[in-house]
Structure formats: C-alpha cells, structure tokens
mmCIF file of C-alpha atoms in Angstrom:
data_model
loop_
_atom_site.group_PDB
_atom_site.id
_atom_site.type_symbol
_atom_site.label_atom_id
_atom_site.label_comp_id
_atom_site.label_asym_id
_atom_site.label_seq_id
_atom_site.Cartn_x
_atom_site.Cartn_y
_atom_site.Cartn_z
ATOM 1 C CA MET A 1 88.005 123.264 91.322
ATOM 2 C CA THR A 2 86.407 126.465 92.845
ATOM 3 C CA LYS A 3 83.474 128.372 91.088
ATOM 4 C CA GLY A 4 85.431 131.165 90.957
ATOM 5 C CA LYS A 5 88.426 129.669 88.867
ATOM 6 C CA LYS A 6 85.552 127.843 86.589
ATOM 7 C CA LEU A 7 84.156 131.442 85.853
ATOM 8 C CA SER A 8 87.813 132.449 85.334
ATOM 9 C CA TYR A 9 88.628 129.671 82.761
ATOM 10 C CA LEU A 10 85.429 130.346 80.784
ATOM 11 C CA LEU A 11 85.765 134.146 80.472
ATOM 12 C CA ASN A 12 89.324 133.423 79.205
ATOM 13 C CA LEU A 13 87.988 131.027 76.568
ATOM 14 C CA LEU A 14 85.612 133.408 75.683
ATOM 15 C CA GLY A 15 87.911 136.100 75.082
ATOM 16 C CA VAL A 16 90.163 133.648 73.052
ATOM 17 C CA LEU A 17 87.147 132.661 71.126
ATOM 18 C CA LEU A 18 86.359 136.455 70.044
ATOM 19 C CA VAL A 19 89.849 137.285 69.117
ATOM 20 C CA PHE A 20 89.821 134.106 66.965
ATOM 21 C CA GLY A 21 86.573 135.129 65.624
ATOM 22 C CA ILE A 22 87.800 138.605 65.064
ATOM 23 C CA PHE A 23 90.735 136.974 62.872
ATOM 24 C CA VAL A 24 88.357 134.845 60.843
ATOM 25 C CA LEU A 25 86.186 137.594 60.054
ATOM 26 C CA LEU A 26 89.218 139.779 58.836
ATOM 27 C CA PHE A 27 90.915 136.963 56.849
ATOM 28 C CA GLU A 28 87.879 135.379 55.151
ATOM 29 C CA THR A 29 86.335 138.587 54.174
ATOM 30 C CA LYS A 30 89.614 139.950 52.884
ATOM 31 C CA ALA A 31 89.366 143.090 54.670
ATOM 32 C CA PHE A 32 92.866 143.627 53.739
ATOM 33 C CA GLY A 33 92.734 143.155 50.276
ATOM 34 C CA ALA A 34 95.242 141.978 48.192
ATOM 35 C CA SER A 35 97.574 142.139 51.469
ATOM 36 C CA THR A 36 95.509 139.545 53.518
ATOM 37 C CA GLN A 37 97.560 136.534 52.628
ATOM 38 C CA TYR A 38 100.556 138.281 53.316
ATOM 39 C CA ILE A 39 99.323 139.468 56.888
ATOM 40 C CA LYS A 40 97.974 136.241 57.201
ATOM 41 C CA GLY A 41 101.501 134.855 57.000
ATOM 42 C CA ILE A 42 102.687 137.556 59.356
ATOM 43 C CA CYS A 43 100.406 136.455 62.127
ATOM 44 C CA THR A 44 101.482 132.493 61.758
ATOM 45 C CA THR A 45 104.762 133.722 62.033
ATOM 46 C CA ALA A 46 103.724 135.478 65.318
ATOM 47 C CA CYS A 47 101.757 132.376 66.517
ATOM 48 C CA TYR A 48 105.001 130.126 66.519
ATOM 49 C CA THR A 49 107.540 132.803 67.672
ATOM 50 C CA ILE A 50 105.253 133.272 70.592
ATOM 51 C CA ILE A 51 105.479 129.598 71.564
ATOM 52 C CA MET A 52 109.287 129.914 71.465
ATOM 53 C CA VAL A 53 109.569 132.924 73.458
ATOM 54 C CA ALA A 54 107.161 131.817 76.063
ATOM 55 C CA SER A 55 109.167 128.650 76.205
ATOM 56 C CA LEU A 56 112.370 130.324 76.973
ATOM 57 C CA ASN A 57 110.747 132.478 79.457
ATOM 58 C CA LEU A 58 109.943 129.255 81.301
ATOM 59 C CA VAL A 59 113.880 129.092 81.810
ATOM 60 C CA VAL A 60 114.828 132.880 82.164
ATOM 61 C CA GLY A 61 111.788 134.020 84.075
ATOM 62 C CA CYS A 62 110.581 131.228 85.893
ATOM 63 C CA MET A 63 113.834 129.288 86.746
ATOM 64 C CA GLY A 64 115.786 132.478 86.517
ATOM 65 C CA GLU A 65 118.776 131.148 84.499
ATOM 66 C CA PHE A 66 120.308 132.616 81.594
ATOM 67 C CA SER A 67 120.171 130.253 78.287
ATOM 68 C CA LEU A 68 121.693 131.378 75.092
ATOM 69 C CA GLY A 69 121.171 128.468 73.059
ATOM 70 C CA HIS A 70 117.409 128.214 72.621
ATOM 71 C CA ALA A 71 117.611 128.386 68.585
ATOM 72 C CA GLY A 72 119.613 124.585 68.963
ATOM 73 C CA PHE A 73 116.120 122.994 70.606
ATOM 74 C CA VAL A 74 114.108 124.847 68.123
ATOM 75 C CA SER A 75 116.321 123.524 65.119
ATOM 76 C CA VAL A 76 116.138 120.156 66.729
ATOM 77 C CA GLY A 77 112.337 120.412 66.782
ATOM 78 C CA ALA A 78 112.058 121.696 63.164
ATOM 79 C CA TYR A 79 114.192 119.132 61.608
ATOM 80 C CA ALA A 80 112.836 116.087 63.581
ATOM 81 C CA SER A 81 109.206 117.251 62.605
ATOM 82 C CA ALA A 82 110.391 117.772 58.999
ATOM 83 C CA ILE A 83 111.787 114.377 58.596
ATOM 84 C CA VAL A 84 108.821 112.500 60.554
ATOM 85 C CA SER A 85 106.154 114.422 58.266
ATOM 86 C CA ASN A 86 108.172 113.355 55.109
ATOM 87 C CA LEU A 87 108.289 109.895 56.455
ATOM 88 C CA LEU A 88 104.642 109.518 56.921
ATOM 89 C CA THR A 89 103.330 111.477 53.632
ATOM 90 C CA GLY A 90 101.190 109.113 51.941
ATOM 91 C CA LYS A 91 100.142 106.877 54.752
ATOM 92 C CA GLY A 92 96.753 108.385 54.624
ATOM 93 C CA LEU A 93 96.614 110.369 57.557
ATOM 94 C CA PRO A 94 94.787 113.708 56.873
ATOM 95 C CA ASP A 95 96.764 116.820 56.999
ATOM 96 C CA ILE A 96 95.766 117.775 60.715
ATOM 97 C CA GLY A 97 96.928 114.320 62.129
ATOM 98 C CA LEU A 98 100.190 114.482 59.959
ATOM 99 C CA PHE A 99 100.799 118.041 61.289
ATOM 100 C CA LEU A 100 100.096 117.121 65.044
ATOM 101 C CA ALA A 101 102.291 113.947 64.677
ATOM 102 C CA ALA A 102 104.990 115.838 63.298
ATOM 103 C CA LEU A 103 105.047 118.411 65.954
ATOM 104 C CA THR A 104 104.798 115.697 68.554
ATOM 105 C CA ALA A 105 107.763 114.392 67.199
ATOM 106 C CA GLY A 106 109.445 117.406 66.848
ATOM 107 C CA GLY A 107 108.550 118.541 70.735
ATOM 108 C CA LEU A 108 109.690 115.173 71.713
ATOM 109 C CA ALA A 109 113.134 115.113 70.103
ATOM 110 C CA ALA A 110 113.748 118.609 71.788
ATOM 111 C CA GLY A 111 112.517 117.568 74.896
ATOM 112 C CA LEU A 112 115.049 114.510 74.857
ATOM 113 C CA ALA A 113 117.833 117.253 73.783
ATOM 114 C CA GLY A 114 116.798 119.439 76.738
ATOM 115 C CA LEU A 115 117.075 116.475 79.171
ATOM 116 C CA ALA A 116 120.432 115.521 77.809
ATOM 117 C CA VAL A 117 121.929 119.133 78.230
ATOM 118 C CA GLY A 118 120.138 119.918 81.414
ATOM 119 C CA ILE A 119 121.469 116.937 83.327
ATOM 120 C CA PRO A 120 125.164 118.012 83.288
ATOM 121 C CA ALA A 121 124.633 121.759 82.437
ATOM 122 C CA LEU A 122 121.930 123.006 85.199
ATOM 123 C CA ARG A 123 124.623 121.979 88.069
ATOM 124 C CA LEU A 124 126.080 125.296 86.580
ATOM 125 C CA LYS A 125 124.739 128.693 87.058
ATOM 126 C CA GLY A 126 125.381 132.197 85.626
ATOM 127 C CA ASP A 127 127.578 132.953 83.008
ATOM 128 C CA TYR A 128 128.791 129.000 83.036
ATOM 129 C CA LEU A 129 125.305 127.773 82.091
ATOM 130 C CA ALA A 130 124.968 130.354 79.411
ATOM 131 C CA ILE A 131 128.400 129.284 77.768
ATOM 132 C CA VAL A 132 127.149 125.613 77.865
ATOM 133 C CA THR A 133 123.837 126.498 75.983
ATOM 134 C CA VAL A 134 125.578 128.332 73.474
ATOM 135 C CA ALA A 135 128.264 125.400 72.720
ATOM 136 C CA PHE A 136 125.206 123.248 72.511
ATOM 137 C CA ALA A 137 123.462 125.435 69.988
ATOM 138 C CA GLU A 138 126.513 125.087 67.977
ATOM 139 C CA ILE A 139 127.210 121.774 68.321
ATOM 140 C CA ILE A 140 123.873 121.085 67.063
ATOM 141 C CA ARG A 141 124.220 123.523 64.006
ATOM 142 C CA VAL A 142 127.356 121.632 62.884
ATOM 143 C CA CYS A 143 125.966 118.288 63.149
ATOM 144 C CA PHE A 144 122.771 119.237 61.232
ATOM 145 C CA CYS A 145 125.505 120.971 58.373
ATOM 146 C CA ASN A 146 126.771 117.394 58.015
ATOM 147 C CA PHE A 147 123.966 114.654 58.430
ATOM 148 C CA GLU A 148 122.793 113.637 54.915
ATOM 149 C CA ILE A 149 119.028 113.592 55.985
ATOM 150 C CA THR A 150 119.162 117.123 57.112
ATOM 151 C CA GLY A 151 120.491 118.222 53.856
ATOM 152 C CA GLY A 152 124.114 118.052 54.493
ATOM 153 C CA GLY A 153 124.838 122.015 54.909
ATOM 154 C CA LYS A 154 122.504 122.757 52.207
ATOM 155 C CA THR A 155 119.060 123.755 51.961
ATOM 156 C CA MET A 156 116.551 120.892 53.347
ATOM 157 C CA SER A 157 113.578 121.765 50.937
ATOM 158 C CA GLY A 158 110.279 120.044 50.211
ATOM 159 C CA ILE A 159 108.842 120.221 53.448
ATOM 160 C CA LEU A 160 104.964 119.912 53.316
ATOM 161 C CA LYS A 161 103.338 123.322 54.071
ATOM 162 C CA LEU A 162 101.063 122.278 56.732
ATOM 163 C CA SER A 163 101.183 125.422 58.956
ATOM 164 C CA ASP A 164 98.020 127.118 58.621
ATOM 165 C CA PHE A 165 96.998 130.079 60.484
ATOM 166 C CA TYR A 166 94.029 128.759 62.079
ATOM 167 C CA TRP A 167 95.465 125.441 63.275
ATOM 168 C CA CYS A 168 98.707 127.401 64.557
ATOM 169 C CA PHE A 169 96.545 129.960 66.435
ATOM 170 C CA TRP A 170 94.775 126.868 68.502
ATOM 171 C CA ILE A 171 98.081 125.081 68.981
ATOM 172 C CA MET A 172 99.932 128.629 70.213
ATOM 173 C CA VAL A 173 96.805 128.920 72.661
ATOM 174 C CA ILE A 174 97.066 125.460 74.093
ATOM 175 C CA CYS A 175 100.821 125.630 74.387
ATOM 176 C CA VAL A 176 100.879 129.137 76.302
ATOM 177 C CA THR A 177 97.799 127.911 78.395
ATOM 178 C CA VAL A 178 99.861 124.489 79.341
ATOM 179 C CA MET A 179 102.870 126.774 80.102
ATOM 180 C CA TYR A 180 100.856 129.178 82.251
ATOM 181 C CA MET A 181 99.378 126.202 84.024
ATOM 182 C CA TYR A 182 102.982 124.661 84.715
ATOM 183 C CA ILE A 183 104.156 127.789 86.296
ATOM 184 C CA ARG A 184 101.046 128.194 88.423
ATOM 185 C CA SER A 185 101.603 124.689 89.469
ATOM 186 C CA ARG A 186 103.419 123.153 92.314
ATOM 187 C CA PHE A 187 106.266 122.504 90.064
ATOM 188 C CA GLY A 188 106.297 126.177 88.952
ATOM 189 C CA ARG A 189 106.130 127.595 92.659
ATOM 190 C CA THR A 190 108.893 125.255 93.769
ATOM 191 C CA VAL A 191 111.009 126.455 90.716
ATOM 192 C CA LYS A 192 110.513 130.017 91.584
ATOM 193 C CA ALA A 193 111.337 129.378 95.262
ATOM 194 C CA ILE A 194 114.873 127.580 93.785
ATOM 195 C CA ARG A 195 115.479 131.117 91.847
ATOM 196 C CA GLU A 196 114.517 133.352 94.830
ATOM 197 C CA ASP A 197 116.952 131.395 97.020
ATOM 198 C CA TYR A 198 119.166 128.307 95.759
ATOM 199 C CA ILE A 199 120.627 127.652 99.240
ATOM 200 C CA ALA A 200 117.626 127.785 101.393
ATOM 201 C CA ALA A 201 115.533 125.483 98.629
ATOM 202 C CA ALA A 202 118.247 122.982 99.007
ATOM 203 C CA ALA A 203 118.497 123.188 102.546
ATOM 204 C CA SER A 204 114.826 122.439 102.959
ATOM 205 C CA GLY A 205 114.851 119.113 101.287
ATOM 206 C CA ILE A 206 113.859 120.255 97.421
ATOM 207 C CA ASN A 207 115.665 118.389 95.002
ATOM 208 C CA VAL A 208 117.070 121.451 93.138
ATOM 209 C CA THR A 209 118.666 119.687 89.963
ATOM 210 C CA TYR A 210 115.287 117.399 89.317
ATOM 211 C CA TYR A 211 113.089 120.595 89.276
ATOM 212 C CA LYS A 212 115.706 122.784 87.374
ATOM 213 C CA VAL A 213 116.055 119.972 84.738
ATOM 214 C CA LEU A 214 112.020 119.542 84.362
ATOM 215 C CA THR A 215 111.540 123.084 83.730
ATOM 216 C CA PHE A 216 114.413 122.897 81.231
ATOM 217 C CA THR A 217 112.880 120.054 79.493
ATOM 218 C CA VAL A 218 109.665 121.427 79.419
ATOM 219 C CA SER A 219 110.908 124.393 78.030
ATOM 220 C CA ALA A 220 112.497 122.638 75.273
ATOM 221 C CA PHE A 221 109.612 120.700 74.374
ATOM 222 C CA PHE A 222 107.560 123.455 73.557
ATOM 223 C CA ALA A 223 110.819 125.060 71.504
ATOM 224 C CA GLY A 224 110.641 122.004 69.298
ATOM 225 C CA VAL A 225 107.038 122.498 68.981
ATOM 226 C CA GLY A 226 107.442 125.976 67.940
ATOM 227 C CA GLY A 227 110.392 124.525 65.554
ATOM 228 C CA GLY A 228 107.916 122.054 63.989
ATOM 229 C CA ILE A 229 105.433 124.499 62.833
ATOM 230 C CA TYR A 230 108.368 126.980 61.742
ATOM 231 C CA ALA A 231 109.247 124.248 59.415
ATOM 232 C CA HIS A 232 106.007 123.603 58.152
ATOM 233 C CA TYR A 233 105.547 127.250 57.268
ATOM 234 C CA MET A 234 108.918 127.910 55.479
ATOM 235 C CA THR A 235 108.768 124.711 53.896
ATOM 236 C CA ALA A 236 112.778 125.094 53.392
ATOM 237 C CA MET A 237 115.510 125.303 56.198
ATOM 238 C CA ILE A 238 119.110 125.497 56.545
ATOM 239 C CA PRO A 239 121.032 125.142 59.559
ATOM 240 C CA THR A 240 122.705 128.790 59.475
ATOM 241 C CA ASN A 241 119.262 129.903 60.071
ATOM 242 C CA PHE A 242 119.370 128.693 63.608
ATOM 243 C CA ASN A 243 122.351 130.442 64.640
ATOM 244 C CA PHE A 244 123.611 132.545 67.675
ATOM 245 C CA MET A 245 121.814 135.340 66.667
ATOM 246 C CA TYR A 246 118.338 133.621 66.319
ATOM 247 C CA SER A 247 118.778 132.720 70.123
ATOM 248 C CA ALA A 248 119.836 136.638 70.796
ATOM 249 C CA GLU A 249 117.048 137.556 69.251
ATOM 250 C CA LEU A 250 114.498 135.172 71.066
ATOM 251 C CA LEU A 251 116.046 136.335 74.390
ATOM 252 C CA SER A 252 115.606 139.976 73.619
ATOM 253 C CA GLU A 253 111.944 139.330 72.855
ATOM 254 C CA VAL A 254 111.734 137.877 76.575
ATOM 255 C CA ILE A 255 113.787 140.704 77.908
ATOM 256 C CA ILE A 256 111.372 143.505 76.161
ATOM 257 C CA GLY A 257 108.248 141.661 77.155
ATOM 258 C CA GLY A 258 108.808 141.159 80.894
ATOM 259 C CA ILE A 259 111.019 137.990 82.316
ATOM 260 C CA GLY A 260 108.500 136.016 84.343
ATOM 261 C CA SER A 261 105.618 137.519 82.196
ATOM 262 C CA LEU A 262 103.798 135.366 79.480
ATOM 263 C CA THR A 263 101.683 138.102 78.471
ATOM 264 C CA GLY A 264 104.960 140.106 77.756
ATOM 265 C CA SER A 265 106.301 137.176 75.877
ATOM 266 C CA ILE A 266 102.878 137.328 73.988
ATOM 267 C CA LEU A 267 102.855 140.781 72.748
ATOM 268 C CA GLY A 268 106.862 141.191 72.487
ATOM 269 C CA ALA A 269 107.222 138.413 70.452
ATOM 270 C CA ALA A 270 104.225 139.277 68.109
ATOM 271 C CA PHE A 271 105.448 142.758 67.980
ATOM 272 C CA LEU A 272 108.965 141.981 67.199
ATOM 273 C CA SER A 273 108.431 139.161 65.000
ATOM 274 C CA SER A 274 106.472 141.486 62.609
ATOM 275 C CA LEU A 275 108.902 144.177 62.938
ATOM 276 C CA PRO A 276 111.253 142.982 60.207
ATOM 277 C CA GLU A 277 108.108 142.841 57.798
ATOM 278 C CA MET A 278 107.115 146.168 59.002
ATOM 279 C CA MET A 279 110.862 147.282 58.012
ATOM 280 C CA ARG A 280 110.993 145.500 54.908
ATOM 281 C CA GLN A 281 112.350 148.475 53.062
ATOM 282 C CA PHE A 282 114.900 149.016 55.921
ATOM 283 C CA SER A 283 115.827 145.470 56.538
ATOM 284 C CA GLN A 284 119.373 146.056 57.008
ATOM 285 C CA PHE A 285 118.413 148.289 60.010
ATOM 286 C CA ARG A 286 116.511 145.199 61.673
ATOM 287 C CA MET A 287 119.052 144.687 64.377
ATOM 288 C CA LEU A 288 119.615 148.602 65.034
ATOM 289 C CA ALA A 289 116.016 148.528 65.680
ATOM 290 C CA TYR A 290 116.019 145.613 68.097
ATOM 291 C CA SER A 291 118.994 147.453 69.847
ATOM 292 C CA VAL A 292 117.611 150.534 70.337
ATOM 293 C CA VAL A 293 114.213 149.206 71.426
ATOM 294 C CA LEU A 294 116.150 146.890 73.802
ATOM 295 C CA VAL A 295 118.235 149.908 75.470
ATOM 296 C CA LEU A 296 115.113 152.126 75.745
ATOM 297 C CA VAL A 297 113.444 149.259 77.391
ATOM 298 C CA MET A 298 116.444 148.497 80.015
ATOM 299 C CA ILE A 299 116.499 152.232 80.888
ATOM 300 C CA PHE A 300 112.933 152.714 81.347
ATOM 301 C CA ARG A 301 111.578 149.461 82.373
ATOM 302 C CA PRO A 302 114.320 147.482 83.534
ATOM 303 C CA GLY A 303 112.113 144.257 84.369
ATOM 304 C CA GLY A 304 111.008 144.394 80.761
ATOM 305 C CA ILE A 305 107.470 146.060 79.727
ATOM 306 C CA PHE A 306 105.378 143.964 81.606
ATOM 307 C CA GLY A 307 107.585 142.852 84.428
ATOM 308 C CA GLU A 308 105.851 139.620 86.027
ATOM 309 C CA TRP A 309 102.617 141.207 85.481
ATOM 310 C CA GLU A 310 99.906 138.843 84.000
ATOM 311 C CA PHE A 311 97.062 139.920 82.137
ATOM 312 C CA SER A 312 93.740 138.665 83.465
ATOM 313 C CA LEU A 313 90.470 138.997 81.634
ATOM 314 C CA THR A 314 88.502 138.185 84.942
ATOM 315 C CA ARG A 315 90.792 140.786 87.043
ATOM 316 C CA LEU A 316 89.885 143.573 84.459
ATOM 317 C CA LEU A 317 85.936 142.786 84.248
ATOM 318 C CA ALA A 318 85.832 142.903 88.094
ATOM 319 C CA ARG A 319 87.746 146.420 88.312
ATOM 320 C CA LEU A 320 85.064 147.594 85.761
ATOM 321 C CA ARG A 321 82.463 146.267 87.839
ATOM 322 C CA GLY A 322 83.978 147.992 90.790
ATOM 323 C CA ARG A 323 84.607 151.426 89.010
ATOM 324 C CA TYR A 324 80.671 151.055 87.788
ATOM 325 C CA HIS A 325 79.275 150.356 91.199
ATOM 326 C CA GLY A 326 81.427 153.183 92.596
ATOM 327 C CA LYS A 327 80.195 155.480 90.371
ATOM 328 C CA THR A 328 76.563 154.511 90.478
ATOM 329 C CA GLY A 329 76.595 154.380 94.496
ATOM 330 C CA LYS A 330 75.795 150.457 94.359
ATOM 331 C CA GLY A 331 79.506 149.857 95.770
ATOM 332 C CA GLY A 332 77.683 148.621 99.464
ATOM 333 C CA GLU A 333 74.868 146.457 97.722
#
C-alpha cells in the first residue's frame, strides 16, 4: 500500500470519527431537548436505509442492471436475523454479540437468496430482469405470509430491540467501506467493463455471468444486513411492509442521489428516509413529495444529484491547500 493511500485512509477515518463525535456530543448532552431520542431514532433509520440503498446501487450503478425486487432481499435478512436472535436469546451472549450474530445470519440468508435468484435471472437484461426481481420479491412476501415461524401473515412481534444508533453507525460505516472497496477492486472494475460493453467483455474472455452473479450476491448480502438492523429497531414486522412500493422507494433514493455514487446513496438515503418524519403532519403526501423530487432531479440532473462523483476528504484538503498556496504565492515552492 502506498503512502498516499495510507494517508487517505487515515484522513477518512479521522473524518468519520469527527462525525461520530459530533453525534455523541449532541445526543449525550440532549442538545435537542425532549426530541433528542426521537431524532436519534431517525438517525438509526437513516443508517440502515443507507446500507440498503448503497447495496442496491451496486446492482443499478456498478452493474448497470435494473432491479425492482430489493425489498425481497431486505425481508429475507430481516426475518432470518429476527429468528436467529430469538433462538440465541438466553444463551449467554452479550447484546452486541447477539446483534452481530443475527446480522451475519440475515446477511448470509439474503446472500444465498441472491445467489439462487441471480444464477438464472442474470442471464436476462433490462425489463426482463426487472420483472424477474419483482416476481421474486412477491414470492418471498407470499411465503412469509404463510410460514408460521414468520407470523403467518400476521405481525411478527417480540423481536429484541438491539439496534442502538452507535452500533448501527459503525456497522453502516463498515458496510459502506466494504462496498466502496469492492467497487474499486478488480471485481468492481470488471463489472463496470461489463456494464459499458457486454459483448466486448465477453469476447475478451471475461466470465460475464460469474461477475454479475457475484455482484448481485454481495448486494443481497448487505441488503440482508440492513434488513436485520431494521428488524431489531422496529421489533415487529409484517410481510406487507416489504412490498413493491418499498423496492420503488429504495430505487428512487438511488436515482436521486446518483446512479453509481455511494456518496449520493448516503446523502439521498439520509434525506429521503427522514422526509416522512419531517412531513409527519402531511404523511398522505409523502409519495407525492418523492415523485416531485424525482421528476425535478430527472429534468435538471438526469444522472442524479451526484452522478458518479464520490466525495473524497483527501481530494478536498488537497484543493484547499492548493488554493491557499495560490493566494499566498507559495505555489512554486
């Protein structure tokens, strides 16, 4: 690893620690008064939504495929993690150990579902793939409506409330970091090459199906982790929560933030996940607000607010340093 990369990782880690420190200061000093716990809950919601949206961006942005069944993978992760945490309760595990075990189980279950769907479905493209993913999500939802272990169509309640904001923040940071590293790895670059020219990639000897299925499985895994956090925050679930509209909401957040930009996914998910709370008095207009924002973005920023641009703290500091030297006449030193 080069010295520049080490410095970049260190600076980004310090930036994340600074953001975390600000949240801790605001919440522990009850800076928002009686609303502090409420705002903390909104931030927890933003954390698991960011994981879900960023994982969907792997498929839509990095792979260039259209998926409308992401809620299916979220639901698999949510129910699997809830079942595992209920089974492990009272086994002597600390809360954080129980939480991590449940999230791992949820991610693995969703990843296996992604593998099972991806192997046959990713030979299709465009509208055909979108239809298959919608069908998968509906099949999963109907199954959960009929399985006794998931409530049999009724509310599955009694799930432990383990999703504390501080834990969720660092889990979100780790998940987004791993996804970013995947995109920047040779696997991510290969998938982008397939996205740009499918025929040329296949002609050059790339196993197109393998890389697409791999990316789809990774995306499903992190969707399952996000679903596990969701389950242990809400503590009660019903299969209809994971319907087609939920997939559409996640996709709209990807598009608005920027297809191919994890920075856009983070900011888009954080904003749009808190929008229903900000519009609580006008909750019936929530989807109208989504639609208006989406139409405006498509008119003025067709590639999303951030496009494929990624925020870099190292690049920002370098630019500020360059401007400082330019103003002080030290640019040639």
